CSV table of C-alpha atoms in Angstrom, one decimal:
chain,number,residue,atom,x,y,z
E,1,UNK,CA,0.0,0.0,0.0
E,2,UNK,CA,1.2,3.5,-0.8
E,3,UNK,CA,-0.4,5.0,2.4
E,4,UNK,CA,-1.0,2.2,4.9
E,5,UNK,CA,-3.1,2.5,8.1
E,6,UNK,CA,0.2,2.8,10.1
E,7,UNK,CA,1.0,6.1,8.3
E,8,UNK,CA,-2.5,7.3,9.2
E,9,UNK,CA,-1.7,6.7,12.8
E,10,UNK,CA,1.5,8.7,12.5
E,11,UNK,CA,-0.5,11.4,10.7
E,12,UNK,CA,-3.0,11.4,13.6
E,13,UNK,CA,-0.1,11.8,16.0
E,14,UNK,CA,1.3,14.8,14.0
E,15,UNK,CA,-2.2,16.3,13.9
E,16,UNK,CA,-2.5,16.0,17.7
E,17,UNK,CA,0.9,17.4,18.5
E,18,UNK,CA,0.9,20.2,15.9
E,19,UNK,CA,-2.5,21.4,17.1
E,20,UNK,CA,-0.5,23.5,19.5
E,21,UNK,CA,-0.5,26.0,16.6
E,22,UNK,CA,-4.0,27.0,17.4
E,23,UNK,CA,-2.6,28.7,20.5
E,24,UNK,CA,0.1,30.5,18.6
E,25,UNK,CA,0.0,30.5,14.9
E,26,UNK,CA,3.8,30.2,14.3
E,27,UNK,CA,3.8,27.0,16.5
E,28,UNK,CA,2.3,25.0,13.6
E,29,UNK,CA,5.7,25.1,11.9
E,30,UNK,CA,8.0,25.5,15.0
E,31,UNK,CA,7.1,23.7,18.2
E,32,UNK,CA,4.6,21.6,16.4
E,33,UNK,CA,7.1,20.6,13.9
E,34,UNK,CA,9.9,19.5,16.3
E,35,UNK,CA,7.7,17.7,18.7
E,36,UNK,CA,5.7,16.0,16.0
E,37,UNK,CA,8.8,14.5,14.5
E,38,UNK,CA,9.8,13.3,18.1
E,39,UNK,CA,6.4,11.9,18.6
E,40,UNK,CA,6.3,10.0,15.4
E,41,UNK,CA,9.7,8.5,16.3
E,42,UNK,CA,8.2,7.2,19.6
E,43,UNK,CA,5.1,6.0,17.9
E,44,UNK,CA,7.0,4.0,15.3
E,45,UNK,CA,8.9,2.2,18.1
E,46,UNK,CA,5.6,1.4,19.7
E,47,UNK,CA,3.8,0.2,16.5
E,48,UNK,CA,6.6,-2.1,15.4
E,49,UNK,CA,8.1,-3.1,18.7
E,50,UNK,CA,7.8,-6.7,18.0
E,51,UNK,CA,10.0,-6.7,14.9
E,52,UNK,CA,12.3,-3.7,15.1
E,53,UNK,CA,15.7,-3.9,13.5
E,54,UNK,CA,18.7,-2.3,14.9
E,55,UNK,CA,19.0,0.2,12.0
E,56,UNK,CA,15.3,1.2,12.3
E,57,UNK,CA,15.7,1.7,16.1
E,58,UNK,CA,18.6,4.0,15.5
E,59,UNK,CA,16.7,6.0,12.9
E,60,UNK,CA,13.7,6.3,15.2
E,61,UNK,CA,16.0,7.4,18.0
E,62,UNK,CA,17.5,10.1,15.8
E,63,UNK,CA,14.0,11.4,15.0
E,64,UNK,CA,13.2,11.6,18.7
E,65,UNK,CA,16.6,13.3,19.5
E,66,UNK,CA,16.1,15.7,16.6
E,67,UNK,CA,12.6,16.6,17.5
E,68,UNK,CA,13.1,17.1,21.2
E,69,UNK,CA,16.3,19.2,20.6
E,70,UNK,CA,14.5,21.4,18.0
E,71,UNK,CA,11.3,21.7,19.9
E,72,UNK,CA,13.2,22.4,23.2
E,73,UNK,CA,15.4,25.0,21.5
E,74,UNK,CA,12.5,26.8,19.8
E,75,UNK,CA,10.4,26.7,23.0
E,76,UNK,CA,13.2,28.3,25.1
E,77,UNK,CA,13.6,30.9,22.3
E,78,UNK,CA,10.0,31.7,21.5
E,79,UNK,CA,8.6,31.5,25.0
E,80,UNK,CA,11.4,32.3,27.4
E,81,UNK,CA,13.6,34.7,25.4
E,82,UNK,CA,12.2,38.2,25.7
E,83,UNK,CA,15.0,39.7,23.6
E,84,UNK,CA,14.2,37.3,20.7
E,85,UNK,CA,10.4,38.1,20.9
E,86,UNK,CA,11.1,41.8,20.9
E,87,UNK,CA,13.5,41.6,17.9
E,88,UNK,CA,11.0,39.4,15.9
E,89,UNK,CA,8.0,41.6,16.6
E,90,UNK,CA,6.4,42.5,13.4
E,91,UNK,CA,8.5,39.9,11.6
E,92,UNK,CA,6.4,36.9,12.6
E,93,UNK,CA,2.6,36.9,12.2
E,94,UNK,CA,0.7,36.4,15.3
E,95,UNK,CA,-2.2,34.8,13.5
E,96,UNK,CA,-5.0,36.8,15.1
E,97,UNK,CA,-6.3,38.0,11.7
E,98,UNK,CA,-5.9,34.6,10.0
E,99,UNK,CA,-9.3,32.9,9.4
E,100,UNK,CA,-10.0,29.8,11.3
E,101,UNK,CA,-10.4,27.8,8.1
E,102,UNK,CA,-7.0,28.9,6.8
E,103,UNK,CA,-5.5,27.7,10.1
E,104,UNK,CA,-7.1,24.3,9.8
E,105,UNK,CA,-5.7,24.0,6.2
E,106,UNK,CA,-2.2,24.9,7.5
E,107,UNK,CA,-2.6,22.5,10.3
E,108,UNK,CA,-3.5,19.6,8.0
E,109,UNK,CA,-0.7,20.5,5.5
E,110,UNK,CA,1.9,20.7,8.1
E,111,UNK,CA,0.9,17.3,9.6
E,112,UNK,CA,1.0,15.7,6.2
E,113,UNK,CA,4.4,17.1,5.6
E,114,UNK,CA,5.7,15.8,8.9
E,115,UNK,CA,4.5,12.3,8.2
E,116,UNK,CA,5.9,12.2,4.7
E,117,UNK,CA,9.3,13.4,6.1
E,118,UNK,CA,9.6,10.2,8.2
E,119,UNK,CA,8.0,7.9,5.7
E,120,UNK,CA,11.2,6.3,4.4
E,121,UNK,CA,11.7,4.8,7.9
E,122,UNK,CA,8.0,4.0,8.3
E,123,UNK,CA,7.9,2.1,5.1
E,124,UNK,CA,11.0,0.2,6.0
E,125,UNK,CA,9.2,-0.9,9.2
E,126,UNK,CA,5.9,-1.5,7.4
E,127,UNK,CA,7.5,-3.6,4.6
E,128,UNK,CA,9.4,-5.7,7.2
E,129,UNK,CA,12.7,-4.9,5.5
E,130,UNK,CA,15.8,-6.2,7.1
E,131,UNK,CA,18.7,-3.9,7.8
E,132,UNK,CA,21.0,-3.2,4.9
E,133,UNK,CA,24.1,-0.8,4.4
E,134,UNK,CA,21.8,2.0,3.4
E,135,UNK,CA,19.9,2.3,6.7
E,136,UNK,CA,23.3,2.6,8.5
E,137,UNK,CA,24.7,5.1,6.0
E,138,UNK,CA,21.4,7.0,6.3
E,139,UNK,CA,21.5,7.1,10.0
E,140,UNK,CA,25.2,8.3,10.0
E,141,UNK,CA,24.1,11.2,7.6
E,142,UNK,CA,21.2,11.9,9.9
E,143,UNK,CA,23.5,12.1,12.9
E,144,UNK,CA,25.9,14.4,11.0
E,145,UNK,CA,23.0,16.8,10.2
E,146,UNK,CA,21.9,16.8,13.7
E,147,UNK,CA,25.4,17.6,15.0
E,148,UNK,CA,25.7,20.5,12.4
E,149,UNK,CA,22.3,21.9,13.2
E,150,UNK,CA,23.0,21.8,17.0
E,151,UNK,CA,26.4,23.3,16.7
E,152,UNK,CA,25.1,26.1,14.5
E,153,UNK,CA,22.5,27.1,17.0
E,154,UNK,CA,24.9,27.0,19.8
E,155,UNK,CA,27.5,29.1,17.9
E,156,UNK,CA,24.9,31.6,16.9
E,157,UNK,CA,23.6,31.9,20.4
E,158,UNK,CA,27.0,32.4,21.9
E,159,UNK,CA,27.9,35.0,19.2
E,160,UNK,CA,24.7,36.9,19.9
E,161,UNK,CA,25.5,37.0,23.7
E,162,UNK,CA,28.9,38.6,22.8
E,163,UNK,CA,27.6,41.1,20.4
E,164,UNK,CA,23.8,41.0,19.8
E,165,UNK,CA,23.9,43.8,17.2
E,166,UNK,CA,26.3,42.1,14.8
E,167,UNK,CA,25.6,39.4,12.2
E,168,UNK,CA,27.2,36.0,12.9
E,169,UNK,CA,30.1,35.0,10.7
E,170,UNK,CA,32.1,32.8,13.0
E,171,UNK,CA,32.3,29.0,13.3
E,172,UNK,CA,30.2,27.2,10.8
E,173,UNK,CA,28.8,30.5,9.6
E,174,UNK,CA,32.1,30.9,7.8
E,175,UNK,CA,31.2,28.0,5.5
E,176,UNK,CA,27.6,29.0,4.8
E,177,UNK,CA,25.4,31.7,6.1
E,178,UNK,CA,22.6,29.3,7.2
E,179,UNK,CA,24.4,26.3,8.6
E,180,UNK,CA,21.5,25.3,10.8
E,181,UNK,CA,19.2,24.9,7.6
E,182,UNK,CA,22.1,23.0,6.0
E,183,UNK,CA,22.2,20.7,8.9
E,184,UNK,CA,18.5,20.1,8.6
E,185,UNK,CA,18.7,19.3,4.9
E,186,UNK,CA,21.6,16.9,5.6
E,187,UNK,CA,19.5,15.2,8.4
E,188,UNK,CA,16.5,14.7,6.0
E,189,UNK,CA,18.8,13.5,3.2
E,190,UNK,CA,20.0,10.8,5.6
E,191,UNK,CA,16.4,9.8,6.3
E,192,UNK,CA,15.8,9.5,2.5
E,193,UNK,CA,19.0,7.4,2.1
E,194,UNK,CA,17.8,5.0,4.9
E,195,UNK,CA,14.9,3.9,2.8
E,196,UNK,CA,16.9,2.7,-0.1
E,197,UNK,CA,16.3,-1.1,-0.5
E,198,UNK,CA,13.4,-1.0,1.8
E,199,UNK,CA,10.9,1.5,0.2
E,200,UNK,CA,9.2,0.0,-2.9
E,201,UNK,CA,7.3,1.2,-5.9
E,202,UNK,CA,4.8,4.0,-5.5
E,203,UNK,CA,5.9,4.4,-1.8
E,204,UNK,CA,8.7,6.4,-3.1
E,205,UNK,CA,6.2,9.1,-4.2
E,206,UNK,CA,5.3,9.8,-0.5
E,207,UNK,CA,9.0,9.8,0.4
E,208,UNK,CA,9.8,12.2,-2.3
E,209,UNK,CA,7.0,14.6,-1.3
E,210,UNK,CA,8.4,14.8,2.2
E,211,UNK,CA,11.9,15.3,1.1
E,212,UNK,CA,11.2,17.9,-1.6
E,213,UNK,CA,8.8,19.7,0.8
E,214,UNK,CA,11.4,20.1,3.6
E,215,UNK,CA,14.1,21.2,1.1
E,216,UNK,CA,11.7,23.9,-0.2
E,217,UNK,CA,10.9,25.0,3.3
E,218,UNK,CA,14.7,25.3,4.1
E,219,UNK,CA,15.3,27.5,1.0
E,220,UNK,CA,12.3,29.6,1.8
E,221,UNK,CA,13.5,30.0,5.3
E,222,UNK,CA,16.9,31.0,4.0
E,223,UNK,CA,15.2,33.6,1.7
E,224,UNK,CA,13.2,35.0,4.7
E,225,UNK,CA,16.4,35.2,6.9
E,226,UNK,CA,18.3,36.9,4.0
E,227,UNK,CA,15.6,39.6,3.6
E,228,UNK,CA,15.6,40.2,7.3
E,229,UNK,CA,19.4,40.4,7.6
E,230,UNK,CA,19.6,42.7,4.6
E,231,UNK,CA,17.3,45.1,6.4
E,232,UNK,CA,19.2,44.9,9.6
E,233,UNK,CA,22.8,44.9,8.3
E,234,UNK,CA,22.7,46.0,4.7
E,235,UNK,CA,24.6,49.2,5.4
E,236,UNK,CA,27.5,47.4,7.1
E,237,UNK,CA,30.5,47.1,4.7
E,238,UNK,CA,31.6,43.9,6.6
E,239,UNK,CA,28.2,42.4,6.0
E,240,UNK,CA,28.3,43.2,2.4
E,241,UNK,CA,31.7,41.6,2.0
E,242,UNK,CA,30.4,38.5,4.0
E,243,UNK,CA,27.4,37.9,1.9
E,244,UNK,CA,29.3,38.2,-1.4
E,245,UNK,CA,31.9,35.6,-0.3
E,246,UNK,CA,30.0,33.0,1.7
E,247,UNK,CA,27.3,30.9,0.1
E,248,UNK,CA,23.9,31.3,1.7
E,249,UNK,CA,23.0,27.6,2.1
E,250,UNK,CA,25.1,25.1,0.1
E,251,UNK,CA,28.9,24.9,0.8
E,252,UNK,CA,31.3,25.3,-2.1
E,253,UNK,CA,28.4,26.2,-4.5
E,254,UNK,CA,28.4,29.9,-5.4
E,255,UNK,CA,24.8,30.6,-4.6
E,256,UNK,CA,25.0,33.8,-2.6
E,257,UNK,CA,21.4,35.0,-2.7
E,258,UNK,CA,17.9,33.7,-3.0
E,259,UNK,CA,16.1,37.0,-2.3
E,260,UNK,CA,15.0,37.4,-5.9
E,261,UNK,CA,13.4,34.0,-6.1
E,262,UNK,CA,9.9,35.1,-5.1
E,263,UNK,CA,8.5,31.6,-5.6
E,264,UNK,CA,10.3,30.7,-2.4
E,265,UNK,CA,7.4,32.2,-0.3
E,266,UNK,CA,8.8,34.0,2.6
């Protein structure tokens, strides 16, 4: 089956967790995102507890670690960091004027994306596939992405504590301007790789939707960040030098700006 009942359970879990967005509009795609991925990882362990392979357990564990880290980081930033909330005032919609029907549509769309993102591992479990080299390679790539994303957030937080009014260009930010988004793309590339040899036929369509969807979201996020940083630091000669010499998202690829690409909805 291309969309088995087990994926419907995972979708229901994502719906339940991401419903937090009805309290705060942005939480559909922030707290709801991180904790949905973690919840789906836990649910897969419960659904397939009788025939889990080592590789699948590792991947599910990485989903849990990824989701809890991201959700916890965003919660501390969006709920407990008054400086962040002050700086982002006007940048992030509060959702008060968004019609309820639109919120419901966003809620469902987000939950669908979250379940398709983890579908490569879900299909591996559903199909009863045994471990192969790809599940371990994929898990290693996922771990690398998680490390990069975590290190990026820590480096940015430390840099902002030292000089909150300056853009960050140290550590991983010397390689790309959005290393946290790069880490996220690497993580989900690993999840995709983990399904090779286990995902079959039309199931790849669901996997592809999730992968393409999150890659689009990351480029869209990079565009949104670029617009905001150009507004905040555009008059700084050091910033102008930085953005013309450091790629925005992909290392060693001379893509320095995505601002003009309006199809990346910001």
